[in-house]
Tab-separated table of C-alpha atoms and ligand atoms in Angstrom:
chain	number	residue	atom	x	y	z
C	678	UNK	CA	30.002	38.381	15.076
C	679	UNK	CA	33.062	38.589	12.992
C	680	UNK	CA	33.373	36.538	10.044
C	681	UNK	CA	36.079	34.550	8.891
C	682	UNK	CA	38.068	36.242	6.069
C	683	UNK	CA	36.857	33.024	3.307
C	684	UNK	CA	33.500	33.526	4.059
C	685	UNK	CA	33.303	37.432	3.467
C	686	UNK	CA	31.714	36.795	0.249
C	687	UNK	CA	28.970	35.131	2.003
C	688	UNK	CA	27.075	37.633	3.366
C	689	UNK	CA	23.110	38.112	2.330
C	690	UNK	CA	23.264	41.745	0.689
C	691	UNK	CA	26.578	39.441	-1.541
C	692	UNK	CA	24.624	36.463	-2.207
C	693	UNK	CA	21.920	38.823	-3.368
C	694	UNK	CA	24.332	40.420	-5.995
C	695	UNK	CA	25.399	37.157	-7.128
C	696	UNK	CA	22.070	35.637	-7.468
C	697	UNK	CA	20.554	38.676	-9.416
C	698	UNK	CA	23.571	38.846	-11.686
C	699	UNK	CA	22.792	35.257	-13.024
C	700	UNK	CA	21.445	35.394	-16.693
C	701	UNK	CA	18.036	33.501	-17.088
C	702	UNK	CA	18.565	30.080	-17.345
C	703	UNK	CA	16.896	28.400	-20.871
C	704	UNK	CA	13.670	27.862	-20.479
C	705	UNK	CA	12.701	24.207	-19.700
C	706	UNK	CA	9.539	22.494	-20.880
C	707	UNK	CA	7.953	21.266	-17.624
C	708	UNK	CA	8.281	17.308	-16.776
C	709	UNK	CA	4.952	16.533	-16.091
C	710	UNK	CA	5.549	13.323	-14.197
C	711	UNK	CA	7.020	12.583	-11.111
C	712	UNK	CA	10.590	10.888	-10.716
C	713	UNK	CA	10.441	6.695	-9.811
C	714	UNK	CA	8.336	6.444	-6.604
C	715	UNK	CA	10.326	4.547	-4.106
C	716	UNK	CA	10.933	4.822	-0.528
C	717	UNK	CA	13.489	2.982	1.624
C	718	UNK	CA	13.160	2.692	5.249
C	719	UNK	CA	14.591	0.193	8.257
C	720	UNK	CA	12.977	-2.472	10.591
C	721	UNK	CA	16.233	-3.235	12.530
C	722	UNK	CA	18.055	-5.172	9.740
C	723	UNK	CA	15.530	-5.536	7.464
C	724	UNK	CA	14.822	-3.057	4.718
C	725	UNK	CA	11.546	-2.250	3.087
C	726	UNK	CA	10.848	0.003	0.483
C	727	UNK	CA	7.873	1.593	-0.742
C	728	UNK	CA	6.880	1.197	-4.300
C	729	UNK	CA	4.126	2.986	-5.698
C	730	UNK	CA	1.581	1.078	-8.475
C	731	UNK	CA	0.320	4.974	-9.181
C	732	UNK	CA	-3.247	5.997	-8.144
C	733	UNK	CA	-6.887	5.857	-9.843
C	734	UNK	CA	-10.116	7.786	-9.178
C	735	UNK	CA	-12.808	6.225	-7.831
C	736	UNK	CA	-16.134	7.192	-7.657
C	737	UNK	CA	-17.303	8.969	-4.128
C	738	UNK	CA	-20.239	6.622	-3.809
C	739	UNK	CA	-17.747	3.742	-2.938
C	740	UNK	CA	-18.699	4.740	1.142
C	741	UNK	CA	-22.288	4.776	0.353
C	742	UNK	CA	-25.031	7.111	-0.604
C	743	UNK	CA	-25.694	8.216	3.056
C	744	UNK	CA	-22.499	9.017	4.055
C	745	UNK	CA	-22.021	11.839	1.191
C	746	UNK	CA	-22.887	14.887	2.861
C	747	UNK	CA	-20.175	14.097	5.860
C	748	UNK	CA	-17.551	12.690	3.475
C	749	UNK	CA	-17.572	15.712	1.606
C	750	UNK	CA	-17.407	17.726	4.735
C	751	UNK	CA	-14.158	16.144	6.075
C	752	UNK	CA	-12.542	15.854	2.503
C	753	UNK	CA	-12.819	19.549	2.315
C	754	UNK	CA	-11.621	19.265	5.611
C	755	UNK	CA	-8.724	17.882	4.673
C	756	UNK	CA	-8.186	20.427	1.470
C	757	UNK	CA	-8.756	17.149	-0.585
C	758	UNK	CA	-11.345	17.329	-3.603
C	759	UNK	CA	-14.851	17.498	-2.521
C	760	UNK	CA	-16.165	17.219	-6.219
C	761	UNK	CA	-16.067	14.222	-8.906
C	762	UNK	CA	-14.326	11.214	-8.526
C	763	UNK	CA	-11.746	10.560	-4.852
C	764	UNK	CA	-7.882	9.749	-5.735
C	765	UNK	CA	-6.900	6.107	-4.048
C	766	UNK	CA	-3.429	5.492	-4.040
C	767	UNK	CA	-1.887	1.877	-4.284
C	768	UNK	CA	1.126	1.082	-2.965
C	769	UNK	CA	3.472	-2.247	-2.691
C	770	UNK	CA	6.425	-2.735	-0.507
C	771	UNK	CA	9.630	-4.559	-1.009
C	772	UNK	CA	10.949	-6.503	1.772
C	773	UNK	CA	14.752	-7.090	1.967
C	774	UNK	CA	15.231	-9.915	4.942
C	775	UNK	CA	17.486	-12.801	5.618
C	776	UNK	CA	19.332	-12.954	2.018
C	777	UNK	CA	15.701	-13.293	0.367
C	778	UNK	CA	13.756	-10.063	-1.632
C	779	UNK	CA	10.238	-10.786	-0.856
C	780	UNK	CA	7.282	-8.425	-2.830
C	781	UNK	CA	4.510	-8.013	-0.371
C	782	UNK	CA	1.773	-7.213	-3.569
C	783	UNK	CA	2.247	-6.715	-7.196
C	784	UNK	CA	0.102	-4.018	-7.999
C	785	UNK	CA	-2.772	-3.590	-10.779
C	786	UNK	CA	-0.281	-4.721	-13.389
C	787	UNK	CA	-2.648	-4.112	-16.546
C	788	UNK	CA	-6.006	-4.385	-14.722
C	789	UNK	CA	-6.802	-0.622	-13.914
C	790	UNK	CA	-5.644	1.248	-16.335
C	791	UNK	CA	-2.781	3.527	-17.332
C	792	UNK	CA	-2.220	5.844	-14.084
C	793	UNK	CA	-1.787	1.960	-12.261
C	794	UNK	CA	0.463	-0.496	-13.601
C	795	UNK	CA	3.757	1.537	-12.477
C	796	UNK	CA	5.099	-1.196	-9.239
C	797	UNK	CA	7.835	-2.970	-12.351
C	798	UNK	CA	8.500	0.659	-14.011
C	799	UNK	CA	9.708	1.843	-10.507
C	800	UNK	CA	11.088	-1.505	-9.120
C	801	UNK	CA	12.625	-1.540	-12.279
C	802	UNK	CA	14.135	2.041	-11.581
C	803	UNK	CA	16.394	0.545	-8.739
C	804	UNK	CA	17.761	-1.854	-10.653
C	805	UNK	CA	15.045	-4.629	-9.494
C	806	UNK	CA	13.709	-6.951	-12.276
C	807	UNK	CA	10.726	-10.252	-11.696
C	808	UNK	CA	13.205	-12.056	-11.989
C	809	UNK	CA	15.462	-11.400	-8.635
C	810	UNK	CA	12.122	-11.610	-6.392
C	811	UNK	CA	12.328	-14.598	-4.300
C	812	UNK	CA	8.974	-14.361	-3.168
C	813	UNK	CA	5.148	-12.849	-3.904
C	814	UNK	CA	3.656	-12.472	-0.692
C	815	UNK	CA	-0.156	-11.242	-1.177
C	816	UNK	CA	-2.324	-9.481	1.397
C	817	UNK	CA	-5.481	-11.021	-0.563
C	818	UNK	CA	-6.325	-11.330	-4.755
C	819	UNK	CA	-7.624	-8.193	-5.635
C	820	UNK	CA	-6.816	-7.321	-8.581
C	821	UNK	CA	-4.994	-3.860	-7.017
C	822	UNK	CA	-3.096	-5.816	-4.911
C	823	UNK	CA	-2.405	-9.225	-7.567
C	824	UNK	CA	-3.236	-7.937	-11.047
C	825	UNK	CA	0.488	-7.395	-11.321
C	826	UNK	CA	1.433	-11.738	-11.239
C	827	UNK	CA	-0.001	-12.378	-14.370
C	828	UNK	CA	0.152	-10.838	-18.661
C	829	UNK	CA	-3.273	-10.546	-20.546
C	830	UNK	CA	-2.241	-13.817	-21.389
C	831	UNK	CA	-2.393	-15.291	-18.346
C	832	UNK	CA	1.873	-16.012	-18.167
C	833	UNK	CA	3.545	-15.536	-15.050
C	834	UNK	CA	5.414	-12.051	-15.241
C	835	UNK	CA	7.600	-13.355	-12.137
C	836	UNK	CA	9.467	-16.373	-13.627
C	837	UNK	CA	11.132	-18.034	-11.054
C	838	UNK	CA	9.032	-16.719	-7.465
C	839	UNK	CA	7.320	-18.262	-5.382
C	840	UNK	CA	3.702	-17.135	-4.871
C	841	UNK	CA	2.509	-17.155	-0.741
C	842	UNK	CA	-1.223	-16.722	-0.427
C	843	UNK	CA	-3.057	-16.404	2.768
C	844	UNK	CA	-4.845	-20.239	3.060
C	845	UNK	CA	-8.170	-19.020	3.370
C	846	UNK	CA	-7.786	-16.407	0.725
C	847	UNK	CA	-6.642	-19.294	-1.778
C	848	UNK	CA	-9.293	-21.655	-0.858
C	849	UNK	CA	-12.132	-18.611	-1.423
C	850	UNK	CA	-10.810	-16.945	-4.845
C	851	UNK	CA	-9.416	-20.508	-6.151
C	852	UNK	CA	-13.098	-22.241	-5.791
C	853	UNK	CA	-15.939	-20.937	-8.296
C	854	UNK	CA	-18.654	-21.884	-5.910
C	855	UNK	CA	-18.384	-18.606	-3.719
C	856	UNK	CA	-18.688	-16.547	-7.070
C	857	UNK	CA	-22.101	-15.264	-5.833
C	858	UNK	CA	-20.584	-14.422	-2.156
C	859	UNK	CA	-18.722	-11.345	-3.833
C	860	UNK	CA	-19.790	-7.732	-4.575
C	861	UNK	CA	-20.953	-7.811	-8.580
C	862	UNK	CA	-17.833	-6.000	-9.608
C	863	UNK	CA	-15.488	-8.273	-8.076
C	864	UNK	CA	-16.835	-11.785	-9.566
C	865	UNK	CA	-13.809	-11.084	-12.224
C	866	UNK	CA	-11.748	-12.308	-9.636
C	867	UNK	CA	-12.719	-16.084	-9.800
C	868	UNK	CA	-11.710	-16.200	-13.758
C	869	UNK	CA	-8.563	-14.041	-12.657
C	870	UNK	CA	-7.351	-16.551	-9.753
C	871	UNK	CA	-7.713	-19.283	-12.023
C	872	UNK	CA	-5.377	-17.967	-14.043
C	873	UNK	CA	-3.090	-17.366	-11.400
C	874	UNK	CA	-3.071	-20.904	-9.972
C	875	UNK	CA	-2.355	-21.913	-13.751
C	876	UNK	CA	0.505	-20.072	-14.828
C	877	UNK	CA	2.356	-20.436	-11.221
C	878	UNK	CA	1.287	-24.034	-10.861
C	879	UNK	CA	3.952	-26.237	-8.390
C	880	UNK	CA	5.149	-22.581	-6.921
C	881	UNK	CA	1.859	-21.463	-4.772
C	882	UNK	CA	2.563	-21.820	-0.906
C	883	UNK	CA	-0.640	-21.775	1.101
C	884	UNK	CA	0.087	-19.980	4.630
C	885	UNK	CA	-2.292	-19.803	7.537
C	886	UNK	CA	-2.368	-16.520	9.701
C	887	UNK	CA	0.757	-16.460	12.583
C	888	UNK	CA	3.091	-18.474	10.340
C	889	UNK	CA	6.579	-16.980	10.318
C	890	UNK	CA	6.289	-16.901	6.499
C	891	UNK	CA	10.313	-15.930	5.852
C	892	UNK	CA	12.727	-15.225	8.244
C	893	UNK	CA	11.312	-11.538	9.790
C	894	UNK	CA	7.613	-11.632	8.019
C	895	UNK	CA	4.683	-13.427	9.850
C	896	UNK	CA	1.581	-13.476	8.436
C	897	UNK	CA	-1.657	-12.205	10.932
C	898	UNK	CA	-4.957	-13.133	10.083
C	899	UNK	CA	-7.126	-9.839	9.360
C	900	UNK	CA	-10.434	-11.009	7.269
C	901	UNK	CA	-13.158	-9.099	6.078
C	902	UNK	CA	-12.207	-7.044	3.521
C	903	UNK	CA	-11.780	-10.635	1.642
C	904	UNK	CA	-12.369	-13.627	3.417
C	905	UNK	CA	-8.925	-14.483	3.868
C	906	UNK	CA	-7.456	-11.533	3.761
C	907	UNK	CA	-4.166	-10.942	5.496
C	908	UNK	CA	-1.135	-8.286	6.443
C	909	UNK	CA	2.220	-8.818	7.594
C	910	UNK	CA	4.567	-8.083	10.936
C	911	UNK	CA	8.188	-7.620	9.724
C	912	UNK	CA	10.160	-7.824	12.418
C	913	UNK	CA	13.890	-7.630	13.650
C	914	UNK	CA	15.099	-7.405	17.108
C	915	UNK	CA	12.467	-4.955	18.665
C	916	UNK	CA	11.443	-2.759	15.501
C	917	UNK	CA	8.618	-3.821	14.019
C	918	UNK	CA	6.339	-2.494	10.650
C	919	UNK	CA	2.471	-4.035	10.255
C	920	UNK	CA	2.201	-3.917	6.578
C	921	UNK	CA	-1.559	-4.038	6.471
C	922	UNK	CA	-3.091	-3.846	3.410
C	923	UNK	CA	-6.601	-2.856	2.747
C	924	UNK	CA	-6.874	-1.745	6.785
C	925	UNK	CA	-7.991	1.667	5.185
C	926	UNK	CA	-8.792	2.676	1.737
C	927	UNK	CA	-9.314	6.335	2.684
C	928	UNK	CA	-7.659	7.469	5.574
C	929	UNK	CA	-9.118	10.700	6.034
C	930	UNK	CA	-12.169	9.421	5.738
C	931	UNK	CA	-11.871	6.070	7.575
C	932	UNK	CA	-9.803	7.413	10.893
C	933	UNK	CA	-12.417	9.780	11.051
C	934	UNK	CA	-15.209	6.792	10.724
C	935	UNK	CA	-13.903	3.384	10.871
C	936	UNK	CA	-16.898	1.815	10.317
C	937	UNK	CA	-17.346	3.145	6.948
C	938	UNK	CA	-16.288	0.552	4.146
C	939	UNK	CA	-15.550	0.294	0.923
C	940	UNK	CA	-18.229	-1.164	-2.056
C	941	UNK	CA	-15.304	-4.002	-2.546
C	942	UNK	CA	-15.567	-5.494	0.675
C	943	UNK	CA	-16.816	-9.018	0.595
C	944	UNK	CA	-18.100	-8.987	4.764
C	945	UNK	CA	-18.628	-5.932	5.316
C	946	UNK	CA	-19.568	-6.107	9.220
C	947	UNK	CA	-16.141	-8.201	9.966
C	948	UNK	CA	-13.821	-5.786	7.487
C	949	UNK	CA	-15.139	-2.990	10.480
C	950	UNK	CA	-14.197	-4.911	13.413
C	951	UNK	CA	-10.797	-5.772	12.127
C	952	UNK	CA	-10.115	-2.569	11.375
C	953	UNK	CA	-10.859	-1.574	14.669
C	954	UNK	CA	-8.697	-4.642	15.922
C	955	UNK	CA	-5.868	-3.719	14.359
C	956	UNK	CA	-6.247	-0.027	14.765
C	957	UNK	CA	-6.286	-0.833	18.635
C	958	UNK	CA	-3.289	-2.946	18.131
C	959	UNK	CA	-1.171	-0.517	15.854
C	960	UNK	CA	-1.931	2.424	18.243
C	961	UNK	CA	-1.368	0.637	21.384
C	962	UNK	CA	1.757	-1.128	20.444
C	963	UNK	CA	3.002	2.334	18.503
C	964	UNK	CA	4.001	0.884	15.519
C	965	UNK	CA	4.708	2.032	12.646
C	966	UNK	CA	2.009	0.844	9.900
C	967	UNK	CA	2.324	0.616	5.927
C	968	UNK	CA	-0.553	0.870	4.170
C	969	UNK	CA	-1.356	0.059	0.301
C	970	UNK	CA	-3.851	2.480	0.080
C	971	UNK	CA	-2.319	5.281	2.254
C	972	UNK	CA	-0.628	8.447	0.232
C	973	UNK	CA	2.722	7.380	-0.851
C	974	UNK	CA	5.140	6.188	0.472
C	975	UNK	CA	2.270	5.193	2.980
C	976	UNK	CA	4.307	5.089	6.438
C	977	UNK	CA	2.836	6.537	9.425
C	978	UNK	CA	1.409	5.756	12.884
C	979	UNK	CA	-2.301	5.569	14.555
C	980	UNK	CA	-3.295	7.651	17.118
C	981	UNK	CA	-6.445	7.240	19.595
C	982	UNK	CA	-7.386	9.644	21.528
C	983	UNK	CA	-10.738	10.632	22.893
C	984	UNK	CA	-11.971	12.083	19.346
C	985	UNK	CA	-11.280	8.911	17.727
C	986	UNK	CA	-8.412	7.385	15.307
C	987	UNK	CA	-5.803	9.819	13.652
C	988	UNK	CA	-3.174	8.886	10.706
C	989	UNK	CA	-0.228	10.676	11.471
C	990	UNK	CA	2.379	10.346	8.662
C	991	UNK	CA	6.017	9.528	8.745
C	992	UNK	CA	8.517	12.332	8.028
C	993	UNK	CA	10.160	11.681	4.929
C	994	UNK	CA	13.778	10.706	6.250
C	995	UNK	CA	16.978	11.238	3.697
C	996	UNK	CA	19.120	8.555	5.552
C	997	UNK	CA	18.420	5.159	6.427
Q	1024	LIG	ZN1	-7.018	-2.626	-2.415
């Protein structure tokens, strides 16, 4: 093939020439961080993106004592650590529908730590501030998923939202009584939702599951995890994106063996069958599935087959 006369240069041996006749560029010291974590994607009209809280190390015994020997087997697997603590990632998601900006989680906020903490650092990064939210939509009040509504002081860090919680979530967390219904290390929870229903007092809106919650986001009942606890269909014209939550802490793991849980889970029996539920559901109906716990920017699909559940990530995609 002959090439045009402007793109004689072009040719590998003269690209080679050029490249090696470059002087060293200044050394630079290396960043160390990664740039804002956000991810933008489409649901017909709507847009969501993906903002990461960060990621903290749990310890491995979180799935139980028994289940060691195979976790470790499919984390190494997976060319994931099979040693010391297991990375979680948290992730929130920022729903753009009808005119309203609707944050489906807050993150840790200052509840876990340094490497958590980072949803208003990268909101912040696209030009989003507390104030210009519309609307806190939780999945249920852990303090991964709601740590981020409230200072150490207990003040509101979203001034002018309003705050949707799953009714049966609310009426758990927001009632003292069921303190001894929780894991030990989640009983900070009661003192923490008090809080909550203090500073955002006159603002809370108490939704049941299958309530069109705003135009394009309906709430679906998937308890277990926490009693109440809840994820989200956004939906416009036929695309559709299940937001859903805690469905899966560790996905290598918990594809692999969904009826593994997690240490946090408050019924431990029903958190297994919903996940199974909505696995079903997500993997019959194809749709594409967000989860807070899945590797950022935690898109992907299910897939059943005859060996069992598979996460199968979204390709990154440079244009909406
Ligand atoms: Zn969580």
């Amino acid at each position: 093939m002959k090439l045009p006369r402007r793109n004689a240069l072009l040719t590998a041996p003269a690209l080679l020439a050029a490249a090696t006749a470059q002087p060293a560029l200044a050394a630079q010291p290396p960043v160390g961080r990664q740039v804002a974590s956000l991810y933008r994607t489409k649901v017909g009209e709507i847009e969501v993106t993906a903002v990461s809280d960060g990621s903290i190390a749990l310890p491995p015994a979180v799935f139980g004592e028994a289940n060691q020997p195979e976790a470790r087997r499919i984390l190494a697997e997976n060319f994931l650590p099979t040693e010391g603590p297991v990375p979680l990632a948290l992730n929130t998601f920022l729903v753009n529908a009808g005119g309203k900006l609707s944050l489906i989680d807050t993150g840790s906020g200052h509840a876990l730590g340094p490497t958590m903490g980072q949803a208003p650092v990268n909101l912040a990064a696209q030009g989003v501030t507390p104030a210009m939210i519309d609307s806190v939509v939780l999945t249920h009040m852990h303090r991964d998923h709601a740590g981020g509504l409230c200072d150490r002081e207990g003040r509101a860090l979203y001034p002018t939202s309003e705050l949707v919680i799953p009714e049966v979530e609310a009426a758990f967390w927001f009632d003292e009584a069921n303190i001894n219904r929780v894991p030990q290390g989640s009983r900070g929870g009661f003192a923490y939702a008090k809080q909550v229903e203090a500073a955002y007092r006159g603002r809370i809106r108490r939704v049941p599951g299958g309530r069109e919650v705003h135009p394009g986001i309906t709430s679906m009942d998937a308890f277990g995890h926490t009693p109440g606890h809840t994820i989200y269909r956004i939906a416009s014209g036929p695309a559709q994106l299940l937001i859903f939550g805690d469905m899966v802490h560790f996905p290598a793991l918990q594809t692999r063996h969904p009826d593994w849980g997690i240490a946090f889970d408050v019924d431990a029996q029903a958190a297994v069958a919903t996940r199974r539920r909505v696995f079903d559901m997500a993997a019959a109906d194809r749709l594409l599935v967000a989860g807070m716990h899945m590797d950022f920017p935690g898109l992907g699909h299910i897939r059943r087959d005859a060996a069992g559940y598979h996460l199968i990530q979204a390709p990154w995609r440079p244009f909406l």
